Amino acid sequence: MNVLSIVGARPQFVKAFPVSNALRPDHEEILVHTGQHYDAELSDVFFSELPIPEPDYNLGIGSGTHAEQTGTATMAIDETIRDHDPDAVVVYGDTNSTLAGALAAAKRDTTLVHIESGLRSGDRSMPEEINRILTDHAADLRCTPSRRADETLAAEGITDGVARTGDVMYDALLTVRERALAESTVLDRLGYADGEYVLATVHRAANTDDPTRLEAVATALGAAPLPVVFPAHPRTVDALKREGLYADLAAAVDLVDPVGYLDFVRLLDGAERVATDSGGVQKEAFYLETPCVTLRDRTEWVETVDAGWNVLVGADPAAIGAALEREFDPDPKAEPYGDGNAAAAIRSAIEEYC
Ligand code: UD1
Ligand code: UDP
Protein backbone atom coordinates (compact mmCIF):
# COMPACT_ATOMS: atom_id res chain seq x y z
CA MET A 1 0.00 0.00 0.00
CA ASN A 2 1.10 3.54 -0.70
CA VAL A 3 -0.18 6.00 1.94
CA LEU A 4 0.11 9.78 1.88
CA SER A 5 -0.21 11.29 5.38
CA ILE A 6 -0.97 14.96 6.00
CA VAL A 7 0.21 16.85 9.07
CA GLY A 8 0.67 20.57 9.67
CA ALA A 9 0.03 21.64 13.26
CA ARG A 10 1.62 20.63 16.58
CA PRO A 11 -0.93 18.04 17.73
CA GLN A 12 -0.75 16.29 14.36
CA PHE A 13 2.95 15.49 14.73
CA VAL A 14 2.06 13.73 18.00
CA LYS A 15 -0.86 11.83 16.46
CA ALA A 16 1.02 10.81 13.32
CA PHE A 17 4.18 9.21 14.69
CA PRO A 18 2.58 6.04 16.09
CA VAL A 19 0.72 5.52 12.81
CA SER A 20 3.85 6.10 10.72
CA ASN A 21 5.68 3.54 12.83
CA ALA A 22 2.85 1.03 12.42
CA LEU A 23 2.62 1.52 8.65
CA ARG A 24 6.24 1.77 7.59
CA PRO A 25 7.47 -1.78 8.10
CA ASP A 26 4.99 -3.08 5.50
CA HIS A 27 3.88 -0.11 3.47
CA GLU A 28 5.21 2.98 1.73
CA GLU A 29 4.36 6.27 3.43
CA ILE A 30 4.85 9.79 2.09
CA LEU A 31 4.66 12.32 4.91
CA VAL A 32 3.43 15.78 3.90
CA HIS A 33 3.81 18.74 6.29
CA THR A 34 1.65 21.63 5.16
CA GLY A 35 3.77 24.16 7.02
CA GLN A 36 0.78 25.55 8.96
CA HIS A 37 3.05 25.55 12.02
CA TYR A 38 6.57 26.66 11.21
CA ASP A 39 8.22 28.02 14.37
CA ALA A 40 10.84 25.61 15.69
CA GLU A 41 9.06 25.12 19.01
CA LEU A 42 5.76 24.31 17.29
CA SER A 43 7.23 22.05 14.62
CA ASP A 44 10.95 21.10 14.42
CA VAL A 45 11.16 20.10 18.08
CA PHE A 46 8.66 17.29 17.51
CA PHE A 47 10.64 15.88 14.58
CA SER A 48 13.90 15.99 16.50
CA GLU A 49 12.49 14.40 19.69
CA LEU A 50 9.94 11.90 18.52
CA PRO A 51 10.35 8.72 16.48
CA ILE A 52 8.71 10.35 13.49
CA PRO A 53 10.27 10.43 10.03
CA GLU A 54 11.22 13.78 8.52
CA PRO A 55 8.49 15.02 6.17
CA ASP A 56 8.98 14.24 2.49
CA TYR A 57 7.42 17.60 1.67
CA ASN A 58 6.94 20.87 3.49
CA LEU A 59 4.36 22.87 1.57
CA GLY A 60 5.14 26.09 3.45
CA ILE A 61 1.59 27.42 3.64
CA GLY A 62 2.24 29.40 6.85
CA SER A 63 -0.28 31.63 8.58
CA GLY A 64 -3.24 33.46 7.09
CA THR A 65 -7.01 33.61 7.07
CA HIS A 66 -8.90 30.34 7.22
CA ALA A 67 -9.65 30.63 3.50
CA GLU A 68 -6.02 31.39 2.63
CA GLN A 69 -4.65 28.52 4.70
CA THR A 70 -7.24 26.02 3.54
CA GLY A 71 -7.14 27.10 -0.10
CA THR A 72 -3.36 27.21 -0.41
CA ALA A 73 -2.96 23.89 1.36
CA THR A 74 -5.68 22.23 -0.71
CA MET A 75 -3.95 23.18 -3.96
CA ALA A 76 -0.51 22.13 -2.77
CA ILE A 77 -1.73 18.81 -1.29
CA ASP A 78 -3.62 18.09 -4.49
CA GLU A 79 -0.34 18.22 -6.42
CA THR A 80 1.31 15.71 -4.10
CA ILE A 81 -1.69 13.38 -4.48
CA ARG A 82 -1.51 13.75 -8.26
CA ASP A 83 2.23 13.00 -8.26
CA HIS A 84 2.12 9.98 -5.92
CA ASP A 85 -1.28 8.46 -6.73
CA PRO A 86 -1.63 7.02 -3.20
CA ASP A 87 -3.98 4.20 -2.24
CA ALA A 88 -4.96 6.21 0.82
CA VAL A 89 -4.65 9.78 2.13
CA VAL A 90 -4.63 10.00 5.94
CA VAL A 91 -5.66 13.19 7.75
CA TYR A 92 -5.66 13.83 11.49
CA GLY A 93 -7.90 15.81 13.79
CA ASP A 94 -9.57 19.10 12.98
CA THR A 95 -7.20 21.81 11.74
CA ASN A 96 -7.25 23.70 8.47
CA SER A 97 -4.57 21.28 7.24
CA THR A 98 -6.99 18.42 7.97
CA LEU A 99 -9.77 19.99 5.95
CA ALA A 100 -7.43 20.86 3.08
CA GLY A 101 -6.22 17.26 2.89
CA ALA A 102 -9.81 16.06 2.96
CA LEU A 103 -10.95 18.38 0.18
CA ALA A 104 -8.03 17.48 -2.05
CA ALA A 105 -8.30 13.72 -1.46
CA ALA A 106 -12.08 13.51 -1.75
CA LYS A 107 -11.88 14.73 -5.35
CA ARG A 108 -9.08 12.40 -6.39
CA ASP A 109 -9.26 8.66 -6.95
CA THR A 110 -7.97 7.63 -3.55
CA THR A 111 -9.30 6.56 -0.14
CA LEU A 112 -9.64 9.38 2.40
CA VAL A 113 -8.99 8.22 5.96
CA HIS A 114 -9.90 10.51 8.89
CA ILE A 115 -8.26 9.78 12.21
CA GLU A 116 -10.08 11.16 15.26
CA SER A 117 -13.39 10.92 13.49
CA GLY A 118 -16.80 11.43 15.10
CA LEU A 119 -15.77 14.15 17.55
CA ARG A 120 -18.18 17.02 18.11
CA SER A 121 -18.19 19.83 20.65
CA GLY A 122 -21.63 20.96 19.50
CA ASP A 123 -20.21 24.47 19.02
CA ARG A 124 -20.22 25.49 15.37
CA SER A 125 -18.52 28.80 16.15
CA MET A 126 -15.30 26.78 16.58
CA PRO A 127 -13.46 26.58 13.24
CA GLU A 128 -12.35 23.10 14.30
CA GLU A 129 -15.98 21.93 14.53
CA ILE A 130 -16.58 22.88 10.89
CA ASN A 131 -13.37 21.11 9.90
CA ARG A 132 -14.44 17.95 11.77
CA ILE A 133 -17.90 17.79 10.26
CA LEU A 134 -16.77 18.41 6.68
CA THR A 135 -13.85 15.99 6.94
CA ASP A 136 -16.00 13.23 8.44
CA HIS A 137 -18.58 13.60 5.69
CA ALA A 138 -15.96 13.62 2.92
CA ALA A 139 -14.06 10.61 4.30
CA ASP A 140 -14.26 7.02 3.07
CA LEU A 141 -12.83 5.44 6.20
CA ARG A 142 -13.35 7.04 9.60
CA CYS A 143 -11.22 5.89 12.52
CA THR A 144 -12.97 6.76 15.77
CA PRO A 145 -11.62 6.90 19.31
CA SER A 146 -14.80 5.95 21.21
CA ARG A 147 -18.28 4.47 21.16
CA ARG A 148 -19.72 7.92 21.54
CA ALA A 149 -17.94 8.99 18.33
CA ASP A 150 -19.52 6.04 16.47
CA GLU A 151 -22.92 7.08 17.79
CA THR A 152 -22.34 10.67 16.73
CA LEU A 153 -21.55 9.57 13.19
CA ALA A 154 -24.59 7.26 13.12
CA ALA A 155 -26.79 10.17 14.22
CA GLU A 156 -25.48 12.06 11.18
CA GLY A 157 -26.34 9.11 8.90
CA ILE A 158 -22.81 7.64 8.69
CA THR A 159 -22.59 3.96 9.53
CA ASP A 160 -20.43 2.57 6.70
CA GLY A 161 -16.68 3.09 6.65
CA VAL A 162 -16.42 3.47 10.43
CA ALA A 163 -13.71 1.65 12.41
CA ARG A 164 -13.41 2.11 16.14
CA THR A 165 -9.67 2.07 16.64
CA GLY A 166 -9.23 3.98 19.91
CA ASP A 167 -7.27 7.17 20.42
CA VAL A 168 -3.82 7.30 18.86
CA MET A 169 -2.73 10.06 21.26
CA TYR A 170 -2.89 7.41 23.97
CA ASP A 171 -0.35 5.34 22.00
CA ALA A 172 1.85 8.42 21.68
CA LEU A 173 1.70 9.18 25.36
CA LEU A 174 2.47 5.62 26.42
CA THR A 175 5.46 5.63 24.07
CA VAL A 176 7.05 8.71 25.62
CA ARG A 177 5.89 8.80 29.23
CA GLU A 178 8.78 6.82 30.71
CA ARG A 179 11.25 8.64 28.48
CA ALA A 180 9.85 11.97 29.62
CA LEU A 181 10.23 10.99 33.27
CA ALA A 182 13.80 9.81 32.70
CA GLU A 183 15.10 12.42 30.25
CA SER A 184 13.21 15.67 30.68
CA THR A 185 14.94 18.25 32.83
CA VAL A 186 12.14 20.79 32.56
CA LEU A 187 11.18 20.80 36.25
CA ASP A 188 14.77 21.47 37.30
CA ARG A 189 15.20 24.13 34.63
CA LEU A 190 12.05 25.96 35.71
CA GLY A 191 12.55 25.30 39.43
CA TYR A 192 9.40 23.31 40.25
CA ALA A 193 8.68 20.03 42.01
CA ASP A 194 5.90 17.54 41.33
CA GLY A 195 2.52 18.62 42.66
CA GLU A 196 3.57 22.18 43.36
CA TYR A 197 2.34 24.01 40.27
CA VAL A 198 -0.50 24.45 37.83
CA LEU A 199 0.25 23.97 34.12
CA ALA A 200 -1.63 26.24 31.70
CA THR A 201 -2.07 26.41 27.93
CA VAL A 202 -4.33 28.77 25.98
CA HIS A 203 -4.61 29.15 22.21
CA ARG A 204 -8.25 28.63 21.22
CA ALA A 205 -9.58 31.48 19.04
CA ALA A 206 -12.59 31.93 21.33
CA ASN A 207 -10.18 32.91 24.12
CA THR A 208 -7.37 34.70 22.28
CA ASP A 209 -9.56 36.74 19.93
CA ASP A 210 -12.10 37.88 22.52
CA PRO A 211 -10.49 40.56 24.74
CA THR A 212 -13.03 40.06 27.53
CA ARG A 213 -12.44 36.33 27.72
CA LEU A 214 -8.67 36.74 27.38
CA GLU A 215 -8.56 39.21 30.25
CA ALA A 216 -10.76 36.94 32.39
CA VAL A 217 -8.51 33.94 31.77
CA ALA A 218 -5.38 36.01 32.45
CA THR A 219 -6.88 37.35 35.69
CA ALA A 220 -7.84 33.87 36.87
CA LEU A 221 -4.44 32.36 36.08
CA GLY A 222 -2.72 35.28 37.79
CA ALA A 223 -4.75 34.56 40.95
CA ALA A 224 -4.25 30.76 40.93
CA PRO A 225 -3.62 29.10 44.31
CA LEU A 226 -0.29 27.63 43.12
CA PRO A 227 2.48 28.94 40.84
CA VAL A 228 1.45 28.68 37.19
CA VAL A 229 3.72 27.44 34.38
CA PHE A 230 2.32 28.75 31.13
CA PRO A 231 4.03 27.69 27.87
CA ALA A 232 2.37 30.26 25.63
CA HIS A 233 1.43 29.73 21.98
CA PRO A 234 2.67 32.67 19.82
CA ARG A 235 -0.93 33.51 18.97
CA THR A 236 -1.65 34.01 22.68
CA VAL A 237 1.50 36.08 23.27
CA ASP A 238 0.45 38.36 20.38
CA ALA A 239 -3.08 38.69 21.78
CA LEU A 240 -1.87 39.40 25.34
CA LYS A 241 0.45 42.14 24.04
CA ARG A 242 -2.25 43.58 21.79
CA GLU A 243 -4.67 43.86 24.74
CA GLY A 244 -2.03 45.25 27.14
CA LEU A 245 -2.27 42.17 29.37
CA TYR A 246 1.18 40.69 28.82
CA ALA A 247 3.25 42.55 31.44
CA ASP A 248 0.85 41.89 34.33
CA LEU A 249 0.46 38.25 33.43
CA ALA A 250 4.22 37.77 33.00
CA ALA A 251 4.67 39.20 36.50
CA ALA A 252 2.09 36.83 37.99
CA VAL A 253 2.85 33.54 36.23
CA ASP A 254 5.79 31.77 34.62
CA LEU A 255 5.20 32.62 30.95
CA VAL A 256 7.58 30.51 28.87
CA ASP A 257 7.92 29.56 25.21
CA PRO A 258 6.08 26.44 24.03
CA VAL A 259 8.02 23.37 25.12
CA GLY A 260 8.75 20.11 23.30
CA TYR A 261 6.56 17.05 23.76
CA LEU A 262 8.81 15.30 26.29
CA ASP A 263 8.96 18.40 28.47
CA PHE A 264 5.25 18.97 28.11
CA VAL A 265 4.38 15.42 29.11
CA ARG A 266 6.72 15.74 32.11
CA LEU A 267 5.10 19.04 33.12
CA LEU A 268 1.61 17.61 32.73
CA ASP A 269 2.49 14.44 34.64
CA GLY A 270 3.79 16.44 37.60
CA ALA A 271 1.17 19.19 37.66
CA GLU A 272 -1.35 19.46 40.48
CA ARG A 273 -3.87 20.75 37.93
CA VAL A 274 -3.83 21.75 34.29
CA ALA A 275 -5.86 24.70 33.02
CA THR A 276 -6.24 24.51 29.25
CA ASP A 277 -8.41 25.16 26.23
CA SER A 278 -6.55 22.55 24.18
CA GLY A 279 -8.26 19.46 22.85
CA GLY A 280 -5.32 17.09 23.08
CA VAL A 281 -4.19 18.26 26.50
CA GLN A 282 -7.59 17.34 28.01
CA LYS A 283 -7.03 13.74 26.91
CA GLU A 284 -3.40 13.61 27.93
CA ALA A 285 -4.35 14.94 31.37
CA PHE A 286 -6.95 12.17 31.63
CA TYR A 287 -4.40 9.48 30.70
CA LEU A 288 -1.88 10.88 33.18
CA GLU A 289 -4.56 11.33 35.87
CA THR A 290 -3.94 15.05 36.22
CA PRO A 291 -7.22 16.87 36.96
CA CYS A 292 -8.08 19.19 34.08
CA VAL A 293 -9.80 22.58 34.25
CA THR A 294 -10.98 23.31 30.74
CA LEU A 295 -11.21 26.97 29.76
CA ARG A 296 -14.03 26.34 27.32
CA ASP A 297 -17.81 26.13 27.42
CA ARG A 298 -17.96 22.83 25.54
CA THR A 299 -15.69 19.95 24.74
CA GLU A 300 -15.50 17.22 22.14
CA TRP A 301 -13.81 14.97 24.75
CA VAL A 302 -16.97 14.55 26.81
CA GLU A 303 -15.92 11.23 28.33
CA THR A 304 -13.14 12.94 30.31
CA VAL A 305 -15.80 15.12 31.98
CA ASP A 306 -18.15 12.17 32.54
CA ALA A 307 -15.31 10.25 34.18
CA GLY A 308 -14.74 13.09 36.65
CA TRP A 309 -11.22 14.07 35.48
CA ASN A 310 -12.20 17.23 33.64
CA VAL A 311 -14.42 20.21 34.40
CA LEU A 312 -15.62 22.87 31.94
CA VAL A 313 -15.35 26.37 33.37
CA GLY A 314 -15.39 28.67 30.33
CA ALA A 315 -13.64 31.99 30.95
CA ASP A 316 -15.27 32.81 34.28
CA PRO A 317 -12.55 33.77 36.81
CA ALA A 318 -14.58 32.61 39.82
CA ALA A 319 -15.31 29.23 38.23
CA ILE A 320 -11.67 28.83 37.15
CA GLY A 321 -10.42 29.70 40.64
CA ALA A 322 -12.89 27.31 42.30
CA ALA A 323 -11.99 24.48 39.91
CA LEU A 324 -8.27 24.95 40.55
CA GLU A 325 -8.91 24.47 44.29
CA ARG A 326 -11.65 21.83 44.36
CA GLU A 327 -11.13 18.13 44.91
CA PHE A 328 -11.75 15.82 41.97
CA ASP A 329 -13.52 12.51 42.47
CA PRO A 330 -12.76 10.58 39.31
CA ASP A 331 -13.78 7.14 38.11
CA PRO A 332 -10.51 5.20 38.14
CA LYS A 333 -11.75 2.50 35.78
CA ALA A 334 -12.85 4.64 32.86
CA GLU A 335 -11.11 3.68 29.59
CA PRO A 336 -13.34 5.18 26.90
CA TYR A 337 -10.63 5.73 24.27
CA GLY A 338 -9.18 2.24 23.97
CA ASP A 339 -6.03 0.75 25.43
CA GLY A 340 -3.21 2.55 23.63
CA ASN A 341 -3.00 0.24 20.61
CA ALA A 342 -4.84 2.47 18.18
CA ALA A 343 -2.05 2.73 15.59
CA ALA A 344 -2.06 -1.02 14.87
CA ALA A 345 -5.86 -0.95 14.63
CA ILE A 346 -5.67 2.00 12.23
CA ARG A 347 -3.16 0.16 10.03
CA SER A 348 -5.42 -2.92 9.94
CA ALA A 349 -8.50 -0.81 9.15
CA ILE A 350 -6.72 0.89 6.24
CA GLU A 351 -5.39 -2.44 4.92
CA GLU A 352 -8.86 -3.93 5.06
CA TYR A 353 -10.52 -0.94 3.41
CA CYS A 354 -7.99 -0.54 0.61
C1 UD1 B 1 -4.16 25.65 14.92
C2 UD1 B 1 -5.47 24.94 14.69
C3 UD1 B 1 -6.04 24.50 16.02
C4 UD1 B 1 -5.04 23.69 16.80
C5 UD1 B 1 -3.72 24.43 16.91
C6 UD1 B 1 -2.69 23.54 17.54
C7 UD1 B 1 -6.89 25.66 12.80
C8 UD1 B 1 -8.07 26.45 12.41
N1 UD1 B 1 -6.46 25.84 14.07
O1 UD1 B 1 -4.43 26.80 15.71
O2 UD1 B 1 -7.19 23.70 15.79
O3 UD1 B 1 -5.57 23.46 18.08
O4 UD1 B 1 -3.27 24.79 15.60
O5 UD1 B 1 -1.71 24.27 18.18
O6 UD1 B 1 -6.35 24.93 12.01
N2 UD1 B 1 1.89 31.31 14.59
C9 UD1 B 1 3.23 31.51 14.81
N3 UD1 B 1 4.08 30.49 14.50
C10 UD1 B 1 3.67 29.30 13.99
C11 UD1 B 1 2.31 29.12 13.76
C12 UD1 B 1 1.43 30.13 14.07
O7 UD1 B 1 3.65 32.55 15.27
O8 UD1 B 1 4.53 28.43 13.75
C13 UD1 B 1 0.96 32.39 14.94
C14 UD1 B 1 0.62 33.28 13.75
O9 UD1 B 1 0.45 34.58 14.20
C15 UD1 B 1 -0.73 32.72 13.33
C16 UD1 B 1 -1.34 32.30 14.65
O10 UD1 B 1 -0.26 31.82 15.42
O11 UD1 B 1 -1.53 33.65 12.66
C17 UD1 B 1 -2.38 31.20 14.53
O12 UD1 B 1 -1.82 30.08 13.83
P1 UD1 B 1 -2.79 29.07 13.07
O13 UD1 B 1 -2.05 27.94 12.51
O14 UD1 B 1 -3.69 29.82 12.14
O15 UD1 B 1 -3.76 28.57 14.21
P2 UD1 B 1 -3.44 28.02 15.67
O16 UD1 B 1 -3.98 29.00 16.65
O17 UD1 B 1 -2.03 27.60 15.77
N1 UDP C 1 2.15 20.42 23.54
C1 UDP C 1 3.54 20.49 23.57
N2 UDP C 1 4.11 21.64 24.05
C2 UDP C 1 3.39 22.70 24.52
C3 UDP C 1 1.98 22.60 24.49
C4 UDP C 1 1.39 21.46 23.99
O1 UDP C 1 4.22 19.55 23.17
O2 UDP C 1 3.98 23.70 24.94
C5 UDP C 1 1.54 19.21 22.96
C6 UDP C 1 0.57 18.53 23.88
O3 UDP C 1 1.21 17.57 24.69
C7 UDP C 1 -0.40 17.87 22.91
C8 UDP C 1 -0.40 18.82 21.75
O4 UDP C 1 0.77 19.61 21.86
O5 UDP C 1 0.11 16.61 22.47
C9 UDP C 1 -1.63 19.67 21.82
O6 UDP C 1 -1.56 20.69 20.92
P1 UDP C 1 -2.46 21.97 21.02
O7 UDP C 1 -2.94 22.17 22.40
O8 UDP C 1 -1.69 23.06 20.40
O9 UDP C 1 -3.64 21.63 20.03
P2 UDP C 1 -5.08 20.97 20.16
O10 UDP C 1 -4.92 19.63 20.77
O11 UDP C 1 -5.92 21.90 20.97
O12 UDP C 1 -5.58 20.90 18.77
mmCIF file with all atom_site columns, C-alpha atoms and ligand atoms in Angstrom, residues 8-12 35-43 62-66 69-70 94-98 126-128 131-132 203-205 208 233-236 238 277-280, ligand 1:
data_model
loop_
_atom_site.group_PDB
_atom_site.id
_atom_site.type_symbol
_atom_site.label_atom_id
_atom_site.label_alt_id
_atom_site.label_comp_id
_atom_site.label_asym_id
_atom_site.label_entity_id
_atom_site.label_seq_id
_atom_site.pdbx_PDB_ins_code
_atom_site.Cartn_x
_atom_site.Cartn_y
_atom_site.Cartn_z
_atom_site.occupancy
_atom_site.B_iso_or_equiv
_atom_site.pdbx_formal_charge
_atom_site.auth_seq_id
_atom_site.auth_comp_id
_atom_site.auth_asym_id
_atom_site.auth_atom_id
_atom_site.pdbx_PDB_model_num
ATOM   1  C CA  . GLY A 1 8   ? 0.674   20.568 9.672  1.00 0.00 ? 8   GLY A CA  1
ATOM   2  C CA  . ALA A 1 9   ? 0.033   21.639 13.260 1.00 0.00 ? 9   ALA A CA  1
ATOM   3  C CA  . ARG A 1 10  ? 1.621   20.633 16.576 1.00 0.00 ? 10  ARG A CA  1
ATOM   4  C CA  . PRO A 1 11  ? -0.926  18.038 17.728 1.00 0.00 ? 11  PRO A CA  1
ATOM   5  C CA  . GLN A 1 12  ? -0.752  16.286 14.362 1.00 0.00 ? 12  GLN A CA  1
ATOM   6  C CA  . GLY A 1 35  ? 3.775   24.164 7.023  1.00 0.00 ? 35  GLY A CA  1
ATOM   7  C CA  . GLN A 1 36  ? 0.780   25.547 8.957  1.00 0.00 ? 36  GLN A CA  1
ATOM   8  C CA  . HIS A 1 37  ? 3.048   25.548 12.020 1.00 0.00 ? 37  HIS A CA  1
ATOM   9  C CA  . TYR A 1 38  ? 6.574   26.662 11.209 1.00 0.00 ? 38  TYR A CA  1
ATOM   10 C CA  . ASP A 1 39  ? 8.221   28.022 14.373 1.00 0.00 ? 39  ASP A CA  1
ATOM   11 C CA  . ALA A 1 40  ? 10.844  25.605 15.689 1.00 0.00 ? 40  ALA A CA  1
ATOM   12 C CA  . GLU A 1 41  ? 9.064   25.122 19.006 1.00 0.00 ? 41  GLU A CA  1
ATOM   13 C CA  . LEU A 1 42  ? 5.756   24.305 17.287 1.00 0.00 ? 42  LEU A CA  1
ATOM   14 C CA  . SER A 1 43  ? 7.226   22.046 14.620 1.00 0.00 ? 43  SER A CA  1
ATOM   15 C CA  . GLY A 1 62  ? 2.242   29.401 6.851  1.00 0.00 ? 62  GLY A CA  1
ATOM   16 C CA  . SER A 1 63  ? -0.276  31.632 8.584  1.00 0.00 ? 63  SER A CA  1
ATOM   17 C CA  . GLY A 1 64  ? -3.241  33.458 7.086  1.00 0.00 ? 64  GLY A CA  1
ATOM   18 C CA  . THR A 1 65  ? -7.007  33.612 7.071  1.00 0.00 ? 65  THR A CA  1
ATOM   19 C CA  . HIS A 1 66  ? -8.898  30.341 7.219  1.00 0.00 ? 66  HIS A CA  1
ATOM   20 C CA  . GLN A 1 69  ? -4.652  28.520 4.697  1.00 0.00 ? 69  GLN A CA  1
ATOM   21 C CA  . THR A 1 70  ? -7.237  26.021 3.537  1.00 0.00 ? 70  THR A CA  1
ATOM   22 C CA  . ASP A 1 94  ? -9.573  19.096 12.979 1.00 0.00 ? 94  ASP A CA  1
ATOM   23 C CA  . THR A 1 95  ? -7.204  21.806 11.744 1.00 0.00 ? 95  THR A CA  1
ATOM   24 C CA  . ASN A 1 96  ? -7.251  23.704 8.473  1.00 0.00 ? 96  ASN A CA  1
ATOM   25 C CA  . SER A 1 97  ? -4.565  21.284 7.240  1.00 0.00 ? 97  SER A CA  1
ATOM   26 C CA  . THR A 1 98  ? -6.992  18.415 7.967  1.00 0.00 ? 98  THR A CA  1
ATOM   27 C CA  . MET A 1 126 ? -15.297 26.778 16.576 1.00 0.00 ? 126 MET A CA  1
ATOM   28 C CA  . PRO A 1 127 ? -13.458 26.583 13.242 1.00 0.00 ? 127 PRO A CA  1
ATOM   29 C CA  . GLU A 1 128 ? -12.354 23.096 14.297 1.00 0.00 ? 128 GLU A CA  1
ATOM   30 C CA  . ASN A 1 131 ? -13.372 21.106 9.896  1.00 0.00 ? 131 ASN A CA  1
ATOM   31 C CA  . ARG A 1 132 ? -14.442 17.951 11.770 1.00 0.00 ? 132 ARG A CA  1
ATOM   32 C CA  . HIS A 1 203 ? -4.611  29.151 22.213 1.00 0.00 ? 203 HIS A CA  1
ATOM   33 C CA  . ARG A 1 204 ? -8.247  28.629 21.218 1.00 0.00 ? 204 ARG A CA  1
ATOM   34 C CA  . ALA A 1 205 ? -9.581  31.480 19.039 1.00 0.00 ? 205 ALA A CA  1
ATOM   35 C CA  . THR A 1 208 ? -7.368  34.695 22.283 1.00 0.00 ? 208 THR A CA  1
ATOM   36 C CA  . HIS A 1 233 ? 1.428   29.734 21.977 1.00 0.00 ? 233 HIS A CA  1
ATOM   37 C CA  . PRO A 1 234 ? 2.666   32.668 19.819 1.00 0.00 ? 234 PRO A CA  1
ATOM   38 C CA  . ARG A 1 235 ? -0.927  33.512 18.972 1.00 0.00 ? 235 ARG A CA  1
ATOM   39 C CA  . THR A 1 236 ? -1.649  34.008 22.683 1.00 0.00 ? 236 THR A CA  1
ATOM   40 C CA  . ASP A 1 238 ? 0.448   38.364 20.383 1.00 0.00 ? 238 ASP A CA  1
ATOM   41 C CA  . ASP A 1 277 ? -8.414  25.159 26.227 1.00 0.00 ? 277 ASP A CA  1
ATOM   42 C CA  . SER A 1 278 ? -6.545  22.553 24.177 1.00 0.00 ? 278 SER A CA  1
ATOM   43 C CA  . GLY A 1 279 ? -8.264  19.464 22.847 1.00 0.00 ? 279 GLY A CA  1
ATOM   44 C CA  . GLY A 1 280 ? -5.317  17.086 23.083 1.00 0.00 ? 280 GLY A CA  1
HETATM 45 C C1  . UD1 B 2 .   ? -4.162  25.649 14.917 1.00 0.00 ? 1   UD1 B C1  1
HETATM 46 C C2  . UD1 B 2 .   ? -5.473  24.939 14.691 1.00 0.00 ? 1   UD1 B C2  1
HETATM 47 C C3  . UD1 B 2 .   ? -6.043  24.501 16.016 1.00 0.00 ? 1   UD1 B C3  1
HETATM 48 C C4  . UD1 B 2 .   ? -5.044  23.685 16.797 1.00 0.00 ? 1   UD1 B C4  1
HETATM 49 C C5  . UD1 B 2 .   ? -3.725  24.432 16.908 1.00 0.00 ? 1   UD1 B C5  1
HETATM 50 C C6  . UD1 B 2 .   ? -2.694  23.538 17.535 1.00 0.00 ? 1   UD1 B C6  1
HETATM 51 C C7  . UD1 B 2 .   ? -6.886  25.660 12.795 1.00 0.00 ? 1   UD1 B C7  1
HETATM 52 C C8  . UD1 B 2 .   ? -8.067  26.453 12.413 1.00 0.00 ? 1   UD1 B C8  1
HETATM 53 N N1  . UD1 B 2 .   ? -6.459  25.841 14.066 1.00 0.00 ? 1   UD1 B N1  1
HETATM 54 O O1  . UD1 B 2 .   ? -4.428  26.800 15.711 1.00 0.00 ? 1   UD1 B O1  1
HETATM 55 O O2  . UD1 B 2 .   ? -7.193  23.704 15.790 1.00 0.00 ? 1   UD1 B O2  1
HETATM 56 O O3  . UD1 B 2 .   ? -5.566  23.458 18.076 1.00 0.00 ? 1   UD1 B O3  1
HETATM 57 O O4  . UD1 B 2 .   ? -3.265  24.792 15.600 1.00 0.00 ? 1   UD1 B O4  1
HETATM 58 O O5  . UD1 B 2 .   ? -1.709  24.267 18.180 1.00 0.00 ? 1   UD1 B O5  1
HETATM 59 O O6  . UD1 B 2 .   ? -6.350  24.926 12.008 1.00 0.00 ? 1   UD1 B O6  1
HETATM 60 N N2  . UD1 B 2 .   ? 1.890   31.307 14.592 1.00 0.00 ? 1   UD1 B N2  1
HETATM 61 C C9  . UD1 B 2 .   ? 3.227   31.509 14.815 1.00 0.00 ? 1   UD1 B C9  1
HETATM 62 N N3  . UD1 B 2 .   ? 4.083   30.494 14.502 1.00 0.00 ? 1   UD1 B N3  1
HETATM 63 C C10 . UD1 B 2 .   ? 3.667   29.296 13.988 1.00 0.00 ? 1   UD1 B C10 1
HETATM 64 C C11 . UD1 B 2 .   ? 2.310   29.118 13.760 1.00 0.00 ? 1   UD1 B C11 1
HETATM 65 C C12 . UD1 B 2 .   ? 1.431   30.130 14.074 1.00 0.00 ? 1   UD1 B C12 1
HETATM 66 O O7  . UD1 B 2 .   ? 3.654   32.555 15.274 1.00 0.00 ? 1   UD1 B O7  1
HETATM 67 O O8  . UD1 B 2 .   ? 4.526   28.427 13.747 1.00 0.00 ? 1   UD1 B O8  1
HETATM 68 C C13 . UD1 B 2 .   ? 0.957   32.389 14.939 1.00 0.00 ? 1   UD1 B C13 1
HETATM 69 C C14 . UD1 B 2 .   ? 0.619   33.282 13.749 1.00 0.00 ? 1   UD1 B C14 1
HETATM 70 O O9  . UD1 B 2 .   ? 0.452   34.578 14.202 1.00 0.00 ? 1   UD1 B O9  1
HETATM 71 C C15 . UD1 B 2 .   ? -0.734  32.719 13.326 1.00 0.00 ? 1   UD1 B C15 1
HETATM 72 C C16 . UD1 B 2 .   ? -1.339  32.299 14.645 1.00 0.00 ? 1   UD1 B C16 1
HETATM 73 O O10 . UD1 B 2 .   ? -0.261  31.823 15.419 1.00 0.00 ? 1   UD1 B O10 1
HETATM 74 O O11 . UD1 B 2 .   ? -1.527  33.653 12.661 1.00 0.00 ? 1   UD1 B O11 1
HETATM 75 C C17 . UD1 B 2 .   ? -2.376  31.203 14.526 1.00 0.00 ? 1   UD1 B C17 1
HETATM 76 O O12 . UD1 B 2 .   ? -1.819  30.083 13.829 1.00 0.00 ? 1   UD1 B O12 1
HETATM 77 P P1  . UD1 B 2 .   ? -2.795  29.068 13.070 1.00 0.00 ? 1   UD1 B P1  1
HETATM 78 O O13 . UD1 B 2 .   ? -2.047  27.940 12.510 1.00 0.00 ? 1   UD1 B O13 1
HETATM 79 O O14 . UD1 B 2 .   ? -3.694  29.824 12.135 1.00 0.00 ? 1   UD1 B O14 1
HETATM 80 O O15 . UD1 B 2 .   ? -3.760  28.573 14.210 1.00 0.00 ? 1   UD1 B O15 1
HETATM 81 P P2  . UD1 B 2 .   ? -3.436  28.023 15.671 1.00 0.00 ? 1   UD1 B P2  1
HETATM 82 O O16 . UD1 B 2 .   ? -3.979  28.997 16.649 1.00 0.00 ? 1   UD1 B O16 1
HETATM 83 O O17 . UD1 B 2 .   ? -2.029  27.603 15.775 1.00 0.00 ? 1   UD1 B O17 1
#
